[in-house]
């Protein structure tokens, strides 16, 4: 262990990563670099700097970055171009943030000449995999310290004792017996695991949810919004052009207000177990619905089906931590190419948990041809007799087989 | 044309198929057998018999069947076992009824010695394909008459004139200028196409919807229900065991009451055009959500992912009319096999358009192992150190490549 | 029919398309533009010019193009980047030439202001579909004349009579009773259909094959060759750099000499029937084997598997005529991206029908790490203990299920 | 370690597993049960019994089973029903034997009350994964000992020293410096890895191959054989009905004689590295070719394509060790179902490394309809005009898009 000289720690400033910071100093006797990111989790970052300084971290070793625009532009939006959902339900809010953190950890390691990184993910979850696969892909010789897999602070009591001994401030919620939910937040979502969610048959407490009101508490009046797409990404809301992070921030506000985007599910972790998670993804839920709607108008059928067929696999790549793997990059080439013509506007009605598409339009790229689809006279745009031959030849193999099997 | 002696017509008793009935008699000079099915569309079937008699159809040539149980048991439920959705949205309410109608048309053709069948689907839509592929697969030498592809009654006016001349009763809605929505209904759904829906940017009129109240008009109090699954199918609601059709009827009632299951979308037809459709699938929407929930607890991860990967293809098979094709039958073998352990109960909260899973339980088949997933001390059920090797070997190819590419 | 003014005919100069040329003049009373392409079929093109002139075609309406380089560079090579095989056997030699012909037909139609194109493919085959889908995709309002679907010259006798009446020269092979094989040739392959091949249980006559010797007649000495790849394409043979068409020409020579690339199969046509075809693809068979070998060394496992999973679908797109469709273009983006690192050399042994890989090397892009793979001491490059955790977590879901099912 | 009381060892009788046997006795101080299987590897099993007795294994703890019929019937044949090939080349000869060995190890563990199993696979390969995933799936609480991952006998010298000290007989080939090829053999194949194969650019020594003659040394006269299929499996050769193992034995003889089935490739291991392997699979190569041929005649197009699309995934499941996983079992249901009609006879020509299909026939299940496919007059079996409508509607989306993109 003694060969590690400098380690970059993904540091939130919270209790767990503070204990890790101290434990790294104690155990590895190495220089620690802290990295704290603003991914839109809605917490002040300045306390993280103060705490790091208290641990004796050198000012030049404290990295605090606002990554919100990069997060949405280069990770969230590319993912939504594929209408990505894991296991039919989960919008991958945690999964999609990890590769960016891995990337920054490695960049900082290079910048500071560190030979290792460390993170606070446990040995049971997906996040350790996501951090580490990303880090290895970007810097194959990096050393990785995962304290939860190494130390013996596996009970809550031991951890608190260690914190106390180290003079780490423990706030009220931790002192009051009972572990809190295991939570993760960024601009795309907030997640909850643990506590009584560990019984998949138990309904979540209403007090758990933080970002959205319940549908019951949402306004009695629906709200209509227009979102505008360029190459598959939302670039404007109600006619107002915005940056990527601003789009998601505003959609979170709107979704949260209308009780949109709560999820309660049992998922299959990459490490082999089922786990119960609750998620709030207000803006993401709106994006997904709107994106499908604009694609329904502008995307060729077979391209859309190809994307649908590949989506679950793409979702698993992200869920399992393979964002930086070449197969994800290759799939992204295909996905991004298909978005060339995904331009136009979708009109949505938000109401008590519902995101309802009420209109879709694309001046430049609509493939909806009402002169053909009409139930009225189409003036010869479509020759109904063509359908006879179409059906006859599609049926040919079925007829040949039916005759053969009759024999 | 003169070689057709007896034709079985899929006869609803409505205006269009009444005109077709007369037109067949006029044009083919052949005996007509009428087949009218109760698929749960919610219309009286007796008038169809009376009308058929008026056209001179012999009593033994009038077939009126209650197919509701068969429809749900052998078509709707098997489809939902795959969590089937077409193009991310559509629950295939029309598509799944067509193969049953095709099957009965052929059975009746055999029974009555008819040499042809006829249907009222237009040459622009999917239904002609579904009817005819099914019929050809089941009876390869059957002749098929599709009047909309043959006759010259392509404008509304001509059709009404023909009806009038033939003494066919035309009810009010048809007389009042303006075509009605093109609709299709069965126990799974009701659909709307045409009229001002032909503009994909126009919101549907609130008066259009027939089966569900709007979320706004739904009760202010949520309702909790329990649904019980056996081998992937719902067999009981709130502890009360029911037949397949009764399950769907009851879920339609509950969903309709709570504003659940409205869809408004643009879809890609098999014949090559995009079309706009609105659908109400209250019970089906509940089944889909509940089925995913019980599978999340009882299905192996890789089996679930295999199903997810194949689902869009299975959905296209049904949408395109290949229910009776061998590739659909082969996929169904796989799907049905996976449902062996999909047993248990899901608790749902219905509220203003939302179907919210609040609990899932399976005494016999749960794969959720809380002793492993727990954030608490797991007493050695899971060795966190295993994750290190797991990640290392999954990362190996990425690291080798990163090193190679560095050169 | 009278509204067609100028038609571009895909004209080989042979009997069938000569009859078509005359028939178009007779039937449509329109100006005919002839297009004859050198795709490497090994026939003189000049006679086609002379014949066209005899039919009164204006010199400026006679197009004779050498498309060999474009054919291999933009069609054959891109296809082989995906290791494309249809139905496990067929190397798509006919299919891949059709989109290029469709493209040139449309280019010439634009250039000459023609409003229609015509081709000599029958109504039973795939080629009509490939020509026409391509043409429609490139010029949606083009009119297409497919004489075999329109005229009444469906028997050999009628066709010969028409030719005779029109003063079209009929060579010996046609005069001697019995239809010849239906053949198609280009730089990638030559195909045979019809005659006694219509019995799938009959072995082809040895006299049928034209490009390759039989394995029995091939040299008794093997021949070793080196082929060099850049981004997935062969750019040099035995150290000699060559153009795309020259590569394929040389590989055809080598393959033909060594009895390589004969195929005898039953395939499923897009129009719904099974048909028997024999093919000679000497160079293509060598490319496929060599390309797989260089990919085995330079391609990431998951990228390779993604390509393998998508390949049959890509093959069907080409076979069915969808080269110019957006789904093929989208897949090609993915495929081409993956070839960035497919650089290196493959050593092959050619012997009596066998293409045997005996070495593969890539100085720049090999992912083969012998320090890790070795059975000898690896000096710590790989920690065997990692495998324990890898297996444990991959087994976790299986163990949980086994325990649950035991209950 | 002391808690293991009885362990079942997969025991070949060779040097490595003899050392393991002794090491288990020394290290775990436990009772050892030996299991030696005849999978057709062509070695005498009696010496294994003698050696086991020498180590003090109780007679009732020595299990020697002839598993050849079960191996071919329940593992090899089901795999070939899917035309299974891993990474376009490898016929999975090693992979497919492992699940059977795992199954017997577990059966014997249950029978003898053992609490552990042990195997001789190294920590770098796929076999450890295959043994252990299988064992865990069949008996989730089994303990598994993988000596290569535990002990310190990692160099050849240490292993030989240990053997010598333990009085284990070391034959000549091991004494003469230089490790032998790492080999595995069973009725389906023999494999070679290691030594100078570790350079992927080096051609194998001609002396390495054991089962087949080289194509050069094969007879100058081709040999024709007929193989008969029932439900996708070969049941007779040249009209002589045989058991599954006899079929494979005879095809190995024929293939070996004619130089058929040598493979030399670089493959991607599940544990993340590329490795070079050479394989001889004479009989399997014949089965694969013949099976594709009989399917080409009897299988519906879309069923065949569905199988082709799923095959690489199925191959990976087997390669990676998931034979006993529910996803493999589910896929097998689909595959086996499709073989119902795969009945008939294939005629093959074997000549110097080539397996050439020269005829295929199925009295009961052929879907080849020569009356439709013919180039001659088909007497109305197929209406060429149908193709026009077929093409028109398949082109519709392409035309609409082309028009839209022109704007």
PDB file of N, CA and C in Angstrom, chain C residues 87 123-124 136 140 198 200-201 203 216 224 264 269-270 274 296 299 301 305 309 312 322 327 349 352 354 360 368 372 374-375 378 382 384 392 394 397 399 403, chain D residues 87 123-124 136 140-141 198 200-201 203 216 224 264 269-270 274 296 299 301 305 309 312 322 327 349 352 354 360 368 372 374-375 378 382 384 392 394 397 399:
ATOM      1  N   UNK C  87     -27.692 -15.088 -44.702  1.00  0.00           N
ATOM      2  CA  UNK C  87     -28.129 -16.444 -44.358  1.00  0.00           C
ATOM      3  C   UNK C  87     -26.963 -17.421 -44.189  1.00  0.00           C
ATOM      4  N   UNK C 123     -40.033 -10.160 -62.520  1.00  0.00           N
ATOM      5  CA  UNK C 123     -40.937  -9.859 -61.421  1.00  0.00           C
ATOM      6  C   UNK C 123     -40.876 -10.859 -60.281  1.00  0.00           C
ATOM      7  N   UNK C 124     -40.028 -11.842 -60.422  1.00  0.00           N
ATOM      8  CA  UNK C 124     -39.927 -12.862 -59.376  1.00  0.00           C
ATOM      9  C   UNK C 124     -38.714 -12.682 -58.486  1.00  0.00           C
ATOM     10  N   UNK C 136     -36.181   5.002 -56.271  1.00  0.00           N
ATOM     11  CA  UNK C 136     -37.176   5.814 -55.565  1.00  0.00           C
ATOM     12  C   UNK C 136     -36.536   6.628 -54.438  1.00  0.00           C
ATOM     13  N   UNK C 140     -37.596  10.518 -55.878  1.00  0.00           N
ATOM     14  CA  UNK C 140     -38.880   9.921 -55.474  1.00  0.00           C
ATOM     15  C   UNK C 140     -39.958   9.945 -56.550  1.00  0.00           C
ATOM     16  N   UNK C 198     -32.804 -25.764 -60.606  1.00  0.00           N
ATOM     17  CA  UNK C 198     -34.121 -25.635 -59.971  1.00  0.00           C
ATOM     18  C   UNK C 198     -34.474 -26.849 -59.129  1.00  0.00           C
ATOM     19  N   UNK C 200     -33.134 -28.565 -56.067  1.00  0.00           N
ATOM     20  CA  UNK C 200     -32.111 -28.313 -55.041  1.00  0.00           C
ATOM     21  C   UNK C 200     -31.342 -29.563 -54.638  1.00  0.00           C
ATOM     22  N   UNK C 201     -31.781 -30.677 -55.134  1.00  0.00           N
ATOM     23  CA  UNK C 201     -31.086 -31.912 -54.807  1.00  0.00           C
ATOM     24  C   UNK C 201     -30.125 -32.353 -55.921  1.00  0.00           C
ATOM     25  N   UNK C 203     -26.741 -31.902 -58.123  1.00  0.00           N
ATOM     26  CA  UNK C 203     -25.417 -31.291 -58.093  1.00  0.00           C
ATOM     27  C   UNK C 203     -25.192 -30.495 -59.374  1.00  0.00           C
ATOM     28  N   UNK C 216     -10.329 -29.874 -57.164  1.00  0.00           N
ATOM     29  CA  UNK C 216      -9.579 -31.000 -57.705  1.00  0.00           C
ATOM     30  C   UNK C 216      -8.545 -30.546 -58.731  1.00  0.00           C
ATOM     31  N   UNK C 224       1.190 -18.946 -50.553  1.00  0.00           N
ATOM     32  CA  UNK C 224       1.034 -18.044 -49.408  1.00  0.00           C
ATOM     33  C   UNK C 224       0.939 -16.615 -49.909  1.00  0.00           C
ATOM     34  N   UNK C 264     -22.938 -23.091 -53.303  1.00  0.00           N
ATOM     35  CA  UNK C 264     -24.121 -23.735 -53.855  1.00  0.00           C
ATOM     36  C   UNK C 264     -25.147 -23.723 -52.737  1.00  0.00           C
ATOM     37  N   UNK C 269     -35.614 -15.448 -50.943  1.00  0.00           N
ATOM     38  CA  UNK C 269     -35.759 -14.153 -51.600  1.00  0.00           C
ATOM     39  C   UNK C 269     -36.680 -13.237 -50.820  1.00  0.00           C
ATOM     40  N   UNK C 270     -36.451 -11.946 -51.016  1.00  0.00           N
ATOM     41  CA  UNK C 270     -37.295 -10.939 -50.363  1.00  0.00           C
ATOM     42  C   UNK C 270     -38.748 -11.059 -50.829  1.00  0.00           C
ATOM     43  N   UNK C 274     -38.199 -19.438 -51.889  1.00  0.00           N
ATOM     44  CA  UNK C 274     -36.841 -19.972 -51.805  1.00  0.00           C
ATOM     45  C   UNK C 274     -36.320 -20.175 -53.224  1.00  0.00           C
ATOM     46  N   UNK C 296      -9.816  -9.876 -35.558  1.00  0.00           N
ATOM     47  CA  UNK C 296      -9.638 -10.687 -34.343  1.00  0.00           C
ATOM     48  C   UNK C 296      -8.477 -10.154 -33.503  1.00  0.00           C
ATOM     49  N   UNK C 299      -9.717  -5.557 -32.952  1.00  0.00           N
ATOM     50  CA  UNK C 299     -11.012  -5.027 -32.550  1.00  0.00           C
ATOM     51  C   UNK C 299     -11.311  -5.434 -31.111  1.00  0.00           C
ATOM     52  N   UNK C 301     -13.433  -6.713 -28.026  1.00  0.00           N
ATOM     53  CA  UNK C 301     -14.400  -7.820 -27.993  1.00  0.00           C
ATOM     54  C   UNK C 301     -15.844  -7.348 -28.133  1.00  0.00           C
ATOM     55  N   UNK C 305     -18.521  -8.062 -31.058  1.00  0.00           N
ATOM     56  CA  UNK C 305     -19.788  -8.757 -30.826  1.00  0.00           C
ATOM     57  C   UNK C 305     -20.975  -7.901 -31.271  1.00  0.00           C
ATOM     58  N   UNK C 309     -23.647  -9.128 -33.955  1.00  0.00           N
ATOM     59  CA  UNK C 309     -25.090  -9.152 -33.697  1.00  0.00           C
ATOM     60  C   UNK C 309     -25.866  -8.395 -34.774  1.00  0.00           C
ATOM     61  N   UNK C 312     -26.287  -9.790 -39.500  1.00  0.00           N
ATOM     62  CA  UNK C 312     -27.359 -10.387 -40.310  1.00  0.00           C
ATOM     63  C   UNK C 312     -28.400  -9.353 -40.741  1.00  0.00           C
ATOM     64  N   UNK C 322     -32.056  -2.259 -49.695  1.00  0.00           N
ATOM     65  CA  UNK C 322     -32.159  -1.026 -48.923  1.00  0.00           C
ATOM     66  C   UNK C 322     -30.827  -0.286 -48.740  1.00  0.00           C
ATOM     67  N   UNK C 327     -31.655   3.553 -42.772  1.00  0.00           N
ATOM     68  CA  UNK C 327     -31.216   2.604 -41.753  1.00  0.00           C
ATOM     69  C   UNK C 327     -29.886   1.962 -42.151  1.00  0.00           C
ATOM     70  N   UNK C 349      -2.819 -18.893 -46.537  1.00  0.00           N
ATOM     71  CA  UNK C 349      -2.384 -20.005 -47.370  1.00  0.00           C
ATOM     72  C   UNK C 349      -3.573 -20.414 -48.228  1.00  0.00           C
ATOM     73  N   UNK C 352      -6.402 -25.439 -52.850  1.00  0.00           N
ATOM     74  CA  UNK C 352      -7.518 -26.312 -53.252  1.00  0.00           C
ATOM     75  C   UNK C 352      -8.824 -26.003 -52.512  1.00  0.00           C
ATOM     76  N   UNK C 354      -9.334 -24.027 -50.041  1.00  0.00           N
ATOM     77  CA  UNK C 354      -9.182 -23.571 -48.661  1.00  0.00           C
ATOM     78  C   UNK C 354      -8.495 -22.207 -48.598  1.00  0.00           C
ATOM     79  N   UNK C 360      -1.372 -13.266 -38.332  1.00  0.00           N
ATOM     80  CA  UNK C 360      -1.962 -11.926 -38.376  1.00  0.00           C
ATOM     81  C   UNK C 360      -1.124 -11.044 -37.481  1.00  0.00           C
ATOM     82  N   UNK C 368      -3.688  -7.830 -28.868  1.00  0.00           N
ATOM     83  CA  UNK C 368      -3.224  -9.111 -28.336  1.00  0.00           C
ATOM     84  C   UNK C 368      -2.037  -8.831 -27.412  1.00  0.00           C
ATOM     85  N   UNK C 372       0.015 -11.008 -21.022  1.00  0.00           N
ATOM     86  CA  UNK C 372      -1.123 -11.392 -20.183  1.00  0.00           C
ATOM     87  C   UNK C 372      -1.614 -12.783 -20.527  1.00  0.00           C
ATOM     88  N   UNK C 374      -0.139 -15.348 -21.749  1.00  0.00           N
ATOM     89  CA  UNK C 374       0.811 -16.456 -21.699  1.00  0.00           C
ATOM     90  C   UNK C 374       0.494 -17.524 -20.656  1.00  0.00           C
ATOM     91  N   UNK C 375       0.838 -18.758 -20.979  1.00  0.00           N
ATOM     92  CA  UNK C 375       0.770 -19.844 -20.007  1.00  0.00           C
ATOM     93  C   UNK C 375       2.003 -19.839 -19.111  1.00  0.00           C
ATOM     94  N   UNK C 378       3.662 -14.672 -15.896  1.00  0.00           N
ATOM     95  CA  UNK C 378       3.340 -13.390 -16.527  1.00  0.00           C
ATOM     96  C   UNK C 378       3.857 -12.202 -15.732  1.00  0.00           C
ATOM     97  N   UNK C 382      -1.285 -10.166 -14.734  1.00  0.00           N
ATOM     98  CA  UNK C 382      -2.670 -10.584 -14.521  1.00  0.00           C
ATOM     99  C   UNK C 382      -2.716 -11.271 -13.172  1.00  0.00           C
ATOM    100  N   UNK C 384      -4.461 -13.826 -11.040  1.00  0.00           N
ATOM    101  CA  UNK C 384      -5.452 -14.905 -11.173  1.00  0.00           C
ATOM    102  C   UNK C 384      -6.536 -14.835 -10.103  1.00  0.00           C
ATOM    103  N   UNK C 392     -17.638 -15.015  -8.911  1.00  0.00           N
ATOM    104  CA  UNK C 392     -18.598 -14.928  -7.809  1.00  0.00           C
ATOM    105  C   UNK C 392     -19.735 -13.962  -8.132  1.00  0.00           C
ATOM    106  N   UNK C 394     -20.611 -12.751 -11.144  1.00  0.00           N
ATOM    107  CA  UNK C 394     -21.385 -13.210 -12.291  1.00  0.00           C
ATOM    108  C   UNK C 394     -22.319 -14.364 -11.919  1.00  0.00           C
ATOM    109  N   UNK C 397     -26.561 -13.889  -9.378  1.00  0.00           N
ATOM    110  CA  UNK C 397     -27.992 -14.022  -9.745  1.00  0.00           C
ATOM    111  C   UNK C 397     -28.400 -15.485  -9.911  1.00  0.00           C
ATOM    112  N   UNK C 399     -27.069 -18.023  -8.284  1.00  0.00           N
ATOM    113  CA  UNK C 399     -27.143 -18.634  -6.953  1.00  0.00           C
ATOM    114  C   UNK C 399     -28.405 -18.209  -6.221  1.00  0.00           C
ATOM    115  N   UNK C 403     -31.267 -20.806  -5.057  1.00  0.00           N
ATOM    116  CA  UNK C 403     -31.754 -20.897  -3.675  1.00  0.00           C
ATOM    117  C   UNK C 403     -33.252 -20.656  -3.617  1.00  0.00           C
TER     118      UNK C 403
ATOM    119  N   UNK D  87     -17.758 -15.811 -32.516  1.00  0.00           N
ATOM    120  CA  UNK D  87     -16.905 -14.847 -33.222  1.00  0.00           C
ATOM    121  C   UNK D  87     -16.603 -15.278 -34.662  1.00  0.00           C
ATOM    122  N   UNK D 123      -6.559 -19.675 -13.699  1.00  0.00           N
ATOM    123  CA  UNK D 123      -7.257 -18.432 -13.396  1.00  0.00           C
ATOM    124  C   UNK D 123      -7.301 -17.454 -14.546  1.00  0.00           C
ATOM    125  N   UNK D 124      -6.733 -17.835 -15.660  1.00  0.00           N
ATOM    126  CA  UNK D 124      -6.712 -16.928 -16.806  1.00  0.00           C
ATOM    127  C   UNK D 124      -7.710 -17.298 -17.887  1.00  0.00           C
ATOM    128  N   UNK D 136     -22.429 -23.386  -9.465  1.00  0.00           N
ATOM    129  CA  UNK D 136     -23.228 -22.491  -8.618  1.00  0.00           C
ATOM    130  C   UNK D 136     -24.707 -22.502  -9.018  1.00  0.00           C
ATOM    131  N   UNK D 140     -26.267 -23.897  -5.277  1.00  0.00           N
ATOM    132  CA  UNK D 140     -25.786 -22.540  -4.975  1.00  0.00           C
ATOM    133  C   UNK D 140     -24.839 -22.453  -3.780  1.00  0.00           C
ATOM    134  N   UNK D 141     -24.870 -23.423  -2.883  1.00  0.00           N
ATOM    135  CA  UNK D 141     -24.003 -23.316  -1.709  1.00  0.00           C
ATOM    136  C   UNK D 141     -22.747 -24.167  -1.788  1.00  0.00           C
ATOM    137  N   UNK D 198       1.542 -18.661 -28.941  1.00  0.00           N
ATOM    138  CA  UNK D 198       1.371 -17.372 -28.269  1.00  0.00           C
ATOM    139  C   UNK D 198       1.782 -16.197 -29.149  1.00  0.00           C
ATOM    140  N   UNK D 200       0.640 -14.679 -32.428  1.00  0.00           N
ATOM    141  CA  UNK D 200      -0.465 -14.858 -33.381  1.00  0.00           C
ATOM    142  C   UNK D 200      -0.013 -14.758 -34.839  1.00  0.00           C
ATOM    143  N   UNK D 201       1.215 -14.400 -35.037  1.00  0.00           N
ATOM    144  CA  UNK D 201       1.722 -14.298 -36.402  1.00  0.00           C
ATOM    145  C   UNK D 201       2.523 -15.537 -36.824  1.00  0.00           C
ATOM    146  N   UNK D 203       2.777 -19.454 -37.791  1.00  0.00           N
ATOM    147  CA  UNK D 203       1.996 -20.581 -38.297  1.00  0.00           C
ATOM    148  C   UNK D 203       2.211 -21.800 -37.401  1.00  0.00           C
ATOM    149  N   UNK D 216      -3.386 -31.240 -47.693  1.00  0.00           N
ATOM    150  CA  UNK D 216      -2.411 -31.755 -48.653  1.00  0.00           C
ATOM    151  C   UNK D 216      -2.305 -33.273 -48.590  1.00  0.00           C
ATOM    152  N   UNK D 224     -18.368 -38.842 -51.266  1.00  0.00           N
ATOM    153  CA  UNK D 224     -19.730 -38.318 -51.101  1.00  0.00           C
ATOM    154  C   UNK D 224     -20.402 -39.031 -49.931  1.00  0.00           C
ATOM    155  N   UNK D 264      -7.611 -21.988 -36.882  1.00  0.00           N
ATOM    156  CA  UNK D 264      -6.490 -21.282 -36.266  1.00  0.00           C
ATOM    157  C   UNK D 264      -6.979 -19.859 -36.078  1.00  0.00           C
ATOM    158  N   UNK D 269     -11.443 -13.914 -24.867  1.00  0.00           N
ATOM    159  CA  UNK D 269     -11.898 -14.642 -23.679  1.00  0.00           C
ATOM    160  C   UNK D 269     -12.838 -13.790 -22.834  1.00  0.00           C
ATOM    161  N   UNK D 270     -13.686 -14.492 -22.102  1.00  0.00           N
ATOM    162  CA  UNK D 270     -14.616 -13.807 -21.201  1.00  0.00           C
ATOM    163  C   UNK D 270     -13.872 -13.029 -20.127  1.00  0.00           C
ATOM    164  N   UNK D 274      -7.322 -11.382 -25.250  1.00  0.00           N
ATOM    165  CA  UNK D 274      -7.352 -12.132 -26.488  1.00  0.00           C
ATOM    166  C   UNK D 274      -6.417 -13.320 -26.359  1.00  0.00           C
ATOM    167  N   UNK D 296     -31.908 -24.549 -44.896  1.00  0.00           N
ATOM    168  CA  UNK D 296     -32.179 -23.658 -46.038  1.00  0.00           C
ATOM    169  C   UNK D 296     -33.392 -24.135 -46.830  1.00  0.00           C
ATOM    170  N   UNK D 299     -36.718 -24.390 -43.393  1.00  0.00           N
ATOM    171  CA  UNK D 299     -37.050 -23.383 -42.392  1.00  0.00           C
ATOM    172  C   UNK D 299     -37.623 -22.140 -43.071  1.00  0.00           C
ATOM    173  N   UNK D 301     -38.186 -18.297 -43.787  1.00  0.00           N
ATOM    174  CA  UNK D 301     -37.185 -17.228 -43.867  1.00  0.00           C
ATOM    175  C   UNK D 301     -37.067 -16.424 -42.569  1.00  0.00           C
ATOM    176  N   UNK D 305     -33.984 -16.116 -40.014  1.00  0.00           N
ATOM    177  CA  UNK D 305     -33.315 -14.844 -39.710  1.00  0.00           C
ATOM    178  C   UNK D 305     -33.345 -14.545 -38.203  1.00  0.00           C
ATOM    179  N   UNK D 309     -30.042 -13.922 -36.073  1.00  0.00           N
ATOM    180  CA  UNK D 309     -29.831 -12.724 -35.258  1.00  0.00           C
ATOM    181  C   UNK D 309     -29.477 -13.073 -33.819  1.00  0.00           C
ATOM    182  N   UNK D 312     -25.285 -15.267 -32.377  1.00  0.00           N
ATOM    183  CA  UNK D 312     -24.065 -14.809 -31.697  1.00  0.00           C
ATOM    184  C   UNK D 312     -24.249 -14.676 -30.181  1.00  0.00           C
ATOM    185  N   UNK D 322     -22.589 -19.898 -19.531  1.00  0.00           N
ATOM    186  CA  UNK D 322     -23.953 -19.741 -19.020  1.00  0.00           C
ATOM    187  C   UNK D 322     -24.920 -20.821 -19.518  1.00  0.00           C
ATOM    188  N   UNK D 327     -31.355 -17.730 -19.153  1.00  0.00           N
ATOM    189  CA  UNK D 327     -31.456 -17.106 -20.480  1.00  0.00           C
ATOM    190  C   UNK D 327     -31.077 -18.097 -21.576  1.00  0.00           C
ATOM    191  N   UNK D 349     -20.030 -33.504 -50.341  1.00  0.00           N
ATOM    192  CA  UNK D 349     -18.806 -33.976 -50.962  1.00  0.00           C
ATOM    193  C   UNK D 349     -17.653 -33.533 -50.069  1.00  0.00           C
ATOM    194  N   UNK D 352     -10.321 -32.775 -49.382  1.00  0.00           N
ATOM    195  CA  UNK D 352      -9.163 -31.947 -49.011  1.00  0.00           C
ATOM    196  C   UNK D 352      -9.565 -30.655 -48.287  1.00  0.00           C
ATOM    197  N   UNK D 354     -12.461 -29.381 -47.769  1.00  0.00           N
ATOM    198  CA  UNK D 354     -13.737 -28.789 -48.182  1.00  0.00           C
ATOM    199  C   UNK D 354     -14.917 -29.686 -47.804  1.00  0.00           C
ATOM    200  N   UNK D 360     -29.767 -31.227 -51.351  1.00  0.00           N
ATOM    201  CA  UNK D 360     -30.545 -31.256 -50.108  1.00  0.00           C
ATOM    202  C   UNK D 360     -31.965 -31.606 -50.492  1.00  0.00           C
ATOM    203  N   UNK D 368     -39.268 -25.427 -50.506  1.00  0.00           N
ATOM    204  CA  UNK D 368     -38.822 -25.014 -51.832  1.00  0.00           C
ATOM    205  C   UNK D 368     -39.915 -25.363 -52.822  1.00  0.00           C
ATOM    206  N   UNK D 372     -43.066 -22.182 -58.257  1.00  0.00           N
ATOM    207  CA  UNK D 372     -43.060 -20.730 -58.119  1.00  0.00           C
ATOM    208  C   UNK D 372     -41.715 -20.148 -58.530  1.00  0.00           C
ATOM    209  N   UNK D 374     -39.472 -21.140 -60.531  1.00  0.00           N
ATOM    210  CA  UNK D 374     -38.941 -21.442 -61.868  1.00  0.00           C
ATOM    211  C   UNK D 374     -38.774 -20.222 -62.773  1.00  0.00           C
ATOM    212  N   UNK D 375     -37.769 -20.283 -63.634  1.00  0.00           N
ATOM    213  CA  UNK D 375     -37.615 -19.282 -64.678  1.00  0.00           C
ATOM    214  C   UNK D 375     -38.519 -19.600 -65.875  1.00  0.00           C
ATOM    215  N   UNK D 378     -44.704 -20.416 -65.109  1.00  0.00           N
ATOM    216  CA  UNK D 378     -45.125 -20.991 -63.823  1.00  0.00           C
ATOM    217  C   UNK D 378     -46.625 -21.257 -63.780  1.00  0.00           C
ATOM    218  N   UNK D 382     -47.442 -17.607 -59.591  1.00  0.00           N
ATOM    219  CA  UNK D 382     -46.952 -16.348 -59.020  1.00  0.00           C
ATOM    220  C   UNK D 382     -47.309 -15.248 -59.997  1.00  0.00           C
ATOM    221  N   UNK D 384     -46.456 -11.866 -61.380  1.00  0.00           N
ATOM    222  CA  UNK D 384     -45.350 -10.904 -61.342  1.00  0.00           C
ATOM    223  C   UNK D 384     -45.835  -9.478 -61.063  1.00  0.00           C
ATOM    224  N   UNK D 392     -43.714  -0.734 -54.443  1.00  0.00           N
ATOM    225  CA  UNK D 392     -44.252   0.601 -54.232  1.00  0.00           C
ATOM    226  C   UNK D 392     -44.448   0.901 -52.751  1.00  0.00           C
ATOM    227  N   UNK D 394     -43.125  -0.739 -50.130  1.00  0.00           N
ATOM    228  CA  UNK D 394     -41.848  -0.749 -49.413  1.00  0.00           C
ATOM    229  C   UNK D 394     -41.041   0.516 -49.686  1.00  0.00           C
ATOM    230  N   UNK D 397     -41.975   4.990 -47.709  1.00  0.00           N
ATOM    231  CA  UNK D 397     -41.293   5.820 -46.712  1.00  0.00           C
ATOM    232  C   UNK D 397     -40.048   6.481 -47.297  1.00  0.00           C
ATOM    233  N   UNK D 399     -39.625   7.361 -50.438  1.00  0.00           N
ATOM    234  CA  UNK D 399     -40.037   8.434 -51.339  1.00  0.00           C
ATOM    235  C   UNK D 399     -40.515   9.655 -50.564  1.00  0.00           C
TER     236      UNK D 399
END
